[in-house]
């Protein structure tokens, strides 16, 4: 399917050709297992180390603090479950937010069934966590604060530095799900007081199925996947060498192009928001206007329902999303949109457009034209519209 | 995800609109997904459905089942219309994905609600027609973590 | 590094060029997220379904019973931990063998720390599990039997059908770690009475970082990685589409070529064993002579130590292994060799050679010549030799 | 994994062999890894190590440290030889991977054991030389699951 307009980069991104290029030798030529002793495998070991170094540098971390995983979900699961295990002697209370990704929320649900207590802190109408509520939620038994860096649906960026300070003040480890932020925003784990950080390569033009968990030295850890001695004995499983190499390359490119790329995205994003707000009635933009991922737009169109909108956009070759991709198939309205206070039926009419630097002004203008047409058509069909 | 027939009815829905002074109007909502469907029936003195229109706030399946359901009842007698079940609508659409079966219930219930409204207005009873629920909620498999 | 002789296919295999070819479009062209609703992502969904079907067919399973993971280790961890969670009301006892891979053994250790009781059944001198001991170990509280299909070090194939029958008779779910067997041996989960099965693509010329867990319909499961609704809500994380597609292709090829390929491997293996046994004194072959993976040879050379042997082979361009790759860095002698009754110092002098159909007779003969030279040299250096 | 120097000493180990009627022989084993090293010293009347030979059953690092250790003590006095620590051997080899540090202890201990044997045979005491353990076991970080 050529000449589609891909506006769903928060769901996943195109792997950059340079990234695939970097991965290729590690399939059929340098296919050795990095744990082997012979020279042939040494080259894999070096390639893995190199990728680890690129990533550590991008975060201001040490290479020994980066642990590769199979993606953001595994990293999130690991961070939470390991903390619960390792700090069991201190307590069993976790603080998180109401608008986390399901990889955090469902893990919390699971942990709650196993005796862990979880406080879900509210966010304001822009999706920003209530810091006073967060600090008040701290108990002597609190063993972890986990708040996402930037939200996958509405793009809101959290006050990570402030959360880091609160966590430090109370000596509580601080984890952040940075799956949407890493490679798109500047992140220095030391400046921000982050103790653990999850990321996933396919959100920054790297391959799917590879992620990492940053774990600050001194944080107690336990394994999630037990077995061989890979990843400093902390994450078993033969290393996904091509994936790791691809992740390294993607991070290298993401860091090098960040400024220019996000400037371009912001320009396109602003054009998109401006035109829709001016030309479509009964619409709102969800999420913070300023503290927002460069490439994220999230609209709610009153009186219409998201899926219908998506299908009609699709028929016009526009790839978009309503809520997060991994929850499609679910009929519930987005927990994020409910958390920022949208009523049920408006939450249902939401549309997420997440851009990349490859999008053009022409594409954005075409998309706005189509949105206008489709919203109009669907509203004519809606029993809510003229009520 | 959807069959060609569903896509056809979704893209070019038949009988969208309203009927002024309709013989019967039924509105139902689905508490599960928050979607809403309204059906207008124009029924003549012989109990034949002369015209039917709908408005739907809902997913692609909801729009398509509304459209197909209106086609299936148009020209039918009230008793025949009663037999248009959600299964019949789904079959006519060549099926729906499992997660979307409940959407077709919306169409069945909306027709029943419109017929109920018609019967109430006429002061008659339609055999086999129960007072429709205004909320449809179907059980779903609960995943244990 | 060209013209090496790669004899470590149990550690990992070369990804077949056809497999890489099949994966490529899913990086840069068909990069969509299979959970998305638009047509563009539909092609990914179909590709994932297609791979699932190939794999299900290879096992005689239903497509709804195949759950993709990040590899064999995750599958093993998942099978054990999920069973413990799901069958907690029945009991807390697991039966396994003494010669499992660390992905099983270390998971068992972890579970033991969390109140689970584990029986490690002995094996005989060829590495075959003692079935009578296994059956006697069954308790009313036994919730899982987990025995590997074929051993990664000594290649011994277990009496899986018999274990399946015992498990069935006592109504206990039966898991098998088939990471070394899948794609190399015929496996039908119904004929063999297998309820769960772990596999990993990179052991059969597929890519690293992708595996699956087969879970028979009716077996109670819980998630290991919580989050989005992927894999029938059972394994969260954006699908590794290229990995899954590559896995499917690798299985397709492995099944199609199995007969011819293993015949060739057996021929080479027998040549290798015959020559070494005839030409090198003080050597033994570990593992069963008949119930053995087609490509596995495992020798113990008395009086010498494995790492020295490996390094010298490496200097002659021969890639081999001593024990399993993922435990290198560990100094302990192989738990498998100790379990079959080898004394400590003989276990230390073991060499695993695992062939592929790409190996030639010439390579095997060269390898034997080198082994002779090196063993001789190292023995001359050994304080044990003339003692 | 190993430095060039380690590889050199591993591939072409110096002083492999035995010395008949040696002045001192020391054998030590490492309980952790099961490896064994034996060192033969030929010490003249002035207490100078004229010749030294070794045999090792062990990993690449064990062979290389044996080889390097024999080179370092050859021609030295007994007291100088005592100062050849595992650190000195490692430095001379441009380092060892962390997991292999214990292998170099084997070399140090084997020399000490051979010197102890020499002293016992001669009926003398060497200042600063303690009775060597025959088993070396170094603590390792225990991983918690
Ligand atoms: C028998 C066995 N089980 C499990 C594994 C783990 O598989 P992976 O490294 O793909 O996680 C391996 C290989 O390393 C193996 O040989
Ligand atoms: C905020 C956030 N966290 C976690 C994830 C999970 O990442 P992955 O799908 O790579 O496991 C995603 C994306 O799906 C995400 O957007
Ligand atoms: S999801 Fe609500 S009607 Fe289809
Ligand atoms: S590992 Fe034992 S001496 Fe090196």
mmCIF file of C-alpha atoms in Angstrom, chain C residues 48-243:
data_model
loop_
_atom_site.group_PDB
_atom_site.id
_atom_site.type_symbol
_atom_site.label_atom_id
_atom_site.label_comp_id
_atom_site.label_asym_id
_atom_site.label_seq_id
_atom_site.Cartn_x
_atom_site.Cartn_y
_atom_site.Cartn_z
ATOM 1 C CA UNK C 48 1.418 -12.794 12.005
ATOM 2 C CA UNK C 49 -1.556 -15.120 11.544
ATOM 3 C CA UNK C 50 0.208 -16.891 8.713
ATOM 4 C CA UNK C 51 3.301 -17.535 10.857
ATOM 5 C CA UNK C 52 1.119 -18.720 13.708
ATOM 6 C CA UNK C 53 -0.575 -21.153 11.353
ATOM 7 C CA UNK C 54 2.704 -22.589 10.075
ATOM 8 C CA UNK C 55 3.862 -23.157 13.631
ATOM 9 C CA UNK C 56 0.546 -24.601 14.818
ATOM 10 C CA UNK C 57 0.564 -27.006 11.877
ATOM 11 C CA UNK C 58 4.108 -28.099 12.613
ATOM 12 C CA UNK C 59 2.981 -29.177 16.084
ATOM 13 C CA UNK C 60 -0.491 -30.477 15.264
ATOM 14 C CA UNK C 61 -1.853 -27.639 17.390
ATOM 15 C CA UNK C 62 -4.551 -25.042 16.881
ATOM 16 C CA UNK C 63 -3.533 -21.499 15.950
ATOM 17 C CA UNK C 64 -5.239 -20.207 19.086
ATOM 18 C CA UNK C 65 -2.784 -22.252 21.151
ATOM 19 C CA UNK C 66 0.408 -20.516 19.963
ATOM 20 C CA UNK C 67 1.547 -17.460 21.923
ATOM 21 C CA UNK C 68 4.596 -15.558 20.718
ATOM 22 C CA UNK C 69 7.252 -14.565 23.240
ATOM 23 C CA UNK C 70 10.759 -13.093 23.115
ATOM 24 C CA UNK C 71 12.448 -16.497 23.178
ATOM 25 C CA UNK C 72 12.869 -19.804 24.930
ATOM 26 C CA UNK C 73 13.746 -18.320 28.292
ATOM 27 C CA UNK C 74 10.619 -16.204 28.461
ATOM 28 C CA UNK C 75 8.508 -19.189 27.380
ATOM 29 C CA UNK C 76 10.004 -21.378 30.100
ATOM 30 C CA UNK C 77 9.560 -18.718 32.757
ATOM 31 C CA UNK C 78 6.013 -18.105 31.643
ATOM 32 C CA UNK C 79 5.000 -21.772 31.643
ATOM 33 C CA UNK C 80 6.236 -22.370 35.161
ATOM 34 C CA UNK C 81 5.174 -19.140 36.798
ATOM 35 C CA UNK C 82 1.767 -19.114 35.144
ATOM 36 C CA UNK C 83 1.068 -22.682 36.222
ATOM 37 C CA UNK C 84 2.029 -21.857 39.795
ATOM 38 C CA UNK C 85 -0.316 -18.865 39.748
ATOM 39 C CA UNK C 86 -3.216 -20.535 37.979
ATOM 40 C CA UNK C 87 -3.203 -23.807 39.896
ATOM 41 C CA UNK C 88 -2.448 -22.364 43.332
ATOM 42 C CA UNK C 89 -5.748 -23.728 44.607
ATOM 43 C CA UNK C 90 -4.690 -27.258 43.706
ATOM 44 C CA UNK C 91 -1.175 -27.226 45.076
ATOM 45 C CA UNK C 92 2.348 -25.889 44.923
ATOM 46 C CA UNK C 93 4.497 -28.778 43.759
ATOM 47 C CA UNK C 94 6.389 -29.000 40.475
ATOM 48 C CA UNK C 95 8.316 -31.949 39.099
ATOM 49 C CA UNK C 96 11.214 -31.403 36.736
ATOM 50 C CA UNK C 97 14.540 -33.062 35.915
ATOM 51 C CA UNK C 98 18.079 -32.462 37.071
ATOM 52 C CA UNK C 99 19.297 -31.696 33.564
ATOM 53 C CA UNK C 100 16.983 -28.890 32.512
ATOM 54 C CA UNK C 101 18.268 -25.676 30.987
ATOM 55 C CA UNK C 102 18.884 -22.842 33.437
ATOM 56 C CA UNK C 103 15.765 -21.114 32.141
ATOM 57 C CA UNK C 104 13.867 -23.865 33.941
ATOM 58 C CA UNK C 105 16.228 -24.505 36.841
ATOM 59 C CA UNK C 106 16.722 -20.897 37.862
ATOM 60 C CA UNK C 107 13.008 -20.246 37.555
ATOM 61 C CA UNK C 108 12.469 -23.208 39.873
ATOM 62 C CA UNK C 109 14.995 -21.759 42.313
ATOM 63 C CA UNK C 110 13.101 -18.487 42.233
ATOM 64 C CA UNK C 111 9.801 -20.267 42.782
ATOM 65 C CA UNK C 112 11.260 -22.261 45.672
ATOM 66 C CA UNK C 113 12.106 -18.978 47.362
ATOM 67 C CA UNK C 114 8.440 -18.109 46.983
ATOM 68 C CA UNK C 115 7.041 -21.211 48.627
ATOM 69 C CA UNK C 116 6.859 -23.610 45.697
ATOM 70 C CA UNK C 117 8.150 -27.156 46.201
ATOM 71 C CA UNK C 118 10.198 -28.647 43.387
ATOM 72 C CA UNK C 119 11.309 -32.235 42.849
ATOM 73 C CA UNK C 120 14.312 -32.637 40.558
ATOM 74 C CA UNK C 121 14.150 -36.148 39.133
ATOM 75 C CA UNK C 122 17.413 -37.995 38.410
ATOM 76 C CA UNK C 123 18.587 -39.146 35.024
ATOM 77 C CA UNK C 124 20.520 -42.290 34.179
ATOM 78 C CA UNK C 125 24.100 -42.347 32.898
ATOM 79 C CA UNK C 126 22.892 -41.498 29.407
ATOM 80 C CA UNK C 127 20.836 -38.583 30.622
ATOM 81 C CA UNK C 128 17.438 -40.212 30.347
ATOM 82 C CA UNK C 129 14.983 -39.322 33.061
ATOM 83 C CA UNK C 130 14.017 -42.053 35.519
ATOM 84 C CA UNK C 131 10.368 -42.548 34.788
ATOM 85 C CA UNK C 132 9.630 -44.573 37.912
ATOM 86 C CA UNK C 133 11.168 -41.875 40.075
ATOM 87 C CA UNK C 134 9.142 -39.292 38.222
ATOM 88 C CA UNK C 135 5.879 -41.105 38.785
ATOM 89 C CA UNK C 136 6.677 -41.728 42.441
ATOM 90 C CA UNK C 137 7.355 -38.032 42.920
ATOM 91 C CA UNK C 138 3.778 -37.154 42.075
ATOM 92 C CA UNK C 139 1.775 -35.801 44.979
ATOM 93 C CA UNK C 140 -1.823 -34.667 45.286
ATOM 94 C CA UNK C 141 -0.421 -31.141 45.221
ATOM 95 C CA UNK C 142 1.587 -31.592 42.025
ATOM 96 C CA UNK C 143 0.475 -28.963 39.550
ATOM 97 C CA UNK C 144 3.040 -29.312 36.771
ATOM 98 C CA UNK C 145 5.539 -31.696 35.251
ATOM 99 C CA UNK C 146 8.209 -29.965 33.169
ATOM 100 C CA UNK C 147 10.770 -32.106 31.372
ATOM 101 C CA UNK C 148 12.833 -30.935 28.429
ATOM 102 C CA UNK C 149 12.373 -32.579 25.051
ATOM 103 C CA UNK C 150 16.063 -32.878 24.235
ATOM 104 C CA UNK C 151 19.045 -31.755 26.223
ATOM 105 C CA UNK C 152 21.095 -28.814 24.986
ATOM 106 C CA UNK C 153 24.431 -30.182 26.160
ATOM 107 C CA UNK C 154 24.437 -33.903 25.599
ATOM 108 C CA UNK C 155 21.594 -34.075 23.085
ATOM 109 C CA UNK C 156 19.674 -36.822 24.879
ATOM 110 C CA UNK C 157 16.036 -37.089 23.827
ATOM 111 C CA UNK C 158 13.638 -37.769 26.681
ATOM 112 C CA UNK C 159 10.794 -40.321 26.629
ATOM 113 C CA UNK C 160 8.263 -37.553 26.116
ATOM 114 C CA UNK C 161 5.357 -39.799 25.162
ATOM 115 C CA UNK C 162 5.773 -41.846 28.329
ATOM 116 C CA UNK C 163 5.974 -38.715 30.454
ATOM 117 C CA UNK C 164 2.873 -37.407 28.701
ATOM 118 C CA UNK C 165 1.051 -40.614 29.598
ATOM 119 C CA UNK C 166 2.055 -40.431 33.241
ATOM 120 C CA UNK C 167 0.978 -36.790 33.362
ATOM 121 C CA UNK C 168 -2.347 -37.585 31.751
ATOM 122 C CA UNK C 169 -2.980 -40.524 34.048
ATOM 123 C CA UNK C 170 -2.507 -38.261 37.059
ATOM 124 C CA UNK C 171 -4.245 -35.304 35.416
ATOM 125 C CA UNK C 172 -1.222 -33.045 35.729
ATOM 126 C CA UNK C 173 -0.343 -30.495 33.043
ATOM 127 C CA UNK C 174 2.864 -31.397 31.200
ATOM 128 C CA UNK C 175 5.258 -28.758 29.908
ATOM 129 C CA UNK C 176 8.283 -29.491 27.768
ATOM 130 C CA UNK C 177 11.176 -27.203 26.911
ATOM 131 C CA UNK C 178 11.554 -28.123 23.247
ATOM 132 C CA UNK C 179 13.994 -25.329 22.430
ATOM 133 C CA UNK C 180 16.575 -27.788 21.121
ATOM 134 C CA UNK C 181 14.081 -30.184 19.570
ATOM 135 C CA UNK C 182 11.564 -28.059 17.692
ATOM 136 C CA UNK C 183 12.418 -27.967 14.008
ATOM 137 C CA UNK C 184 14.904 -30.814 14.472
ATOM 138 C CA UNK C 185 12.600 -33.653 15.553
ATOM 139 C CA UNK C 186 9.023 -34.563 14.695
ATOM 140 C CA UNK C 187 6.732 -33.273 17.415
ATOM 141 C CA UNK C 188 2.996 -33.716 17.608
ATOM 142 C CA UNK C 189 1.613 -32.309 20.832
ATOM 143 C CA UNK C 190 -1.456 -34.525 20.720
ATOM 144 C CA UNK C 191 0.337 -37.794 20.075
ATOM 145 C CA UNK C 192 2.816 -36.981 22.809
ATOM 146 C CA UNK C 193 0.377 -35.603 25.357
ATOM 147 C CA UNK C 194 2.142 -32.259 25.669
ATOM 148 C CA UNK C 195 0.157 -29.442 27.288
ATOM 149 C CA UNK C 196 2.719 -26.661 27.016
ATOM 150 C CA UNK C 197 5.818 -26.378 24.876
ATOM 151 C CA UNK C 198 8.583 -23.778 24.665
ATOM 152 C CA UNK C 199 10.546 -23.001 21.509
ATOM 153 C CA UNK C 200 12.973 -20.364 20.264
ATOM 154 C CA UNK C 201 13.478 -19.345 16.638
ATOM 155 C CA UNK C 202 17.240 -18.835 16.683
ATOM 156 C CA UNK C 203 17.823 -22.524 17.324
ATOM 157 C CA UNK C 204 16.344 -23.438 13.951
ATOM 158 C CA UNK C 205 17.852 -20.847 11.643
ATOM 159 C CA UNK C 206 15.333 -18.196 12.598
ATOM 160 C CA UNK C 207 16.042 -14.816 14.174
ATOM 161 C CA UNK C 208 17.057 -14.202 17.783
ATOM 162 C CA UNK C 209 14.620 -12.646 20.223
ATOM 163 C CA UNK C 210 11.492 -14.497 19.196
ATOM 164 C CA UNK C 211 9.962 -17.667 20.601
ATOM 165 C CA UNK C 212 6.608 -19.087 21.481
ATOM 166 C CA UNK C 213 4.795 -20.960 24.167
ATOM 167 C CA UNK C 214 2.249 -23.507 23.041
ATOM 168 C CA UNK C 215 -0.573 -23.720 25.561
ATOM 169 C CA UNK C 216 -3.197 -26.393 25.034
ATOM 170 C CA UNK C 217 -6.790 -25.210 25.138
ATOM 171 C CA UNK C 218 -8.150 -25.903 28.590
ATOM 172 C CA UNK C 219 -4.882 -25.328 30.420
ATOM 173 C CA UNK C 220 -5.352 -22.463 32.834
ATOM 174 C CA UNK C 221 -3.023 -19.590 32.126
ATOM 175 C CA UNK C 222 -1.996 -16.306 33.563
ATOM 176 C CA UNK C 223 0.093 -13.639 31.909
ATOM 177 C CA UNK C 224 3.771 -13.109 32.598
ATOM 178 C CA UNK C 225 3.996 -9.770 30.769
ATOM 179 C CA UNK C 226 0.906 -7.669 31.520
ATOM 180 C CA UNK C 227 -0.297 -4.740 29.452
ATOM 181 C CA UNK C 228 -1.949 -4.373 26.051
ATOM 182 C CA UNK C 229 -4.302 -6.958 24.637
ATOM 183 C CA UNK C 230 -1.854 -8.676 22.289
ATOM 184 C CA UNK C 231 -1.683 -12.479 21.937
ATOM 185 C CA UNK C 232 -5.275 -13.004 23.010
ATOM 186 C CA UNK C 233 -4.685 -10.733 25.995
ATOM 187 C CA UNK C 234 -2.048 -13.082 27.306
ATOM 188 C CA UNK C 235 1.277 -11.579 26.354
ATOM 189 C CA UNK C 236 1.478 -7.819 26.208
ATOM 190 C CA UNK C 237 3.823 -5.878 23.982
ATOM 191 C CA UNK C 238 3.700 -4.661 20.413
ATOM 192 C CA UNK C 239 4.159 -7.755 18.278
ATOM 193 C CA UNK C 240 7.669 -8.287 16.922
ATOM 194 C CA UNK C 241 6.258 -8.635 13.413
ATOM 195 C CA UNK C 242 9.527 -9.167 11.517
ATOM 196 C CA UNK C 243 10.609 -11.665 14.160
#
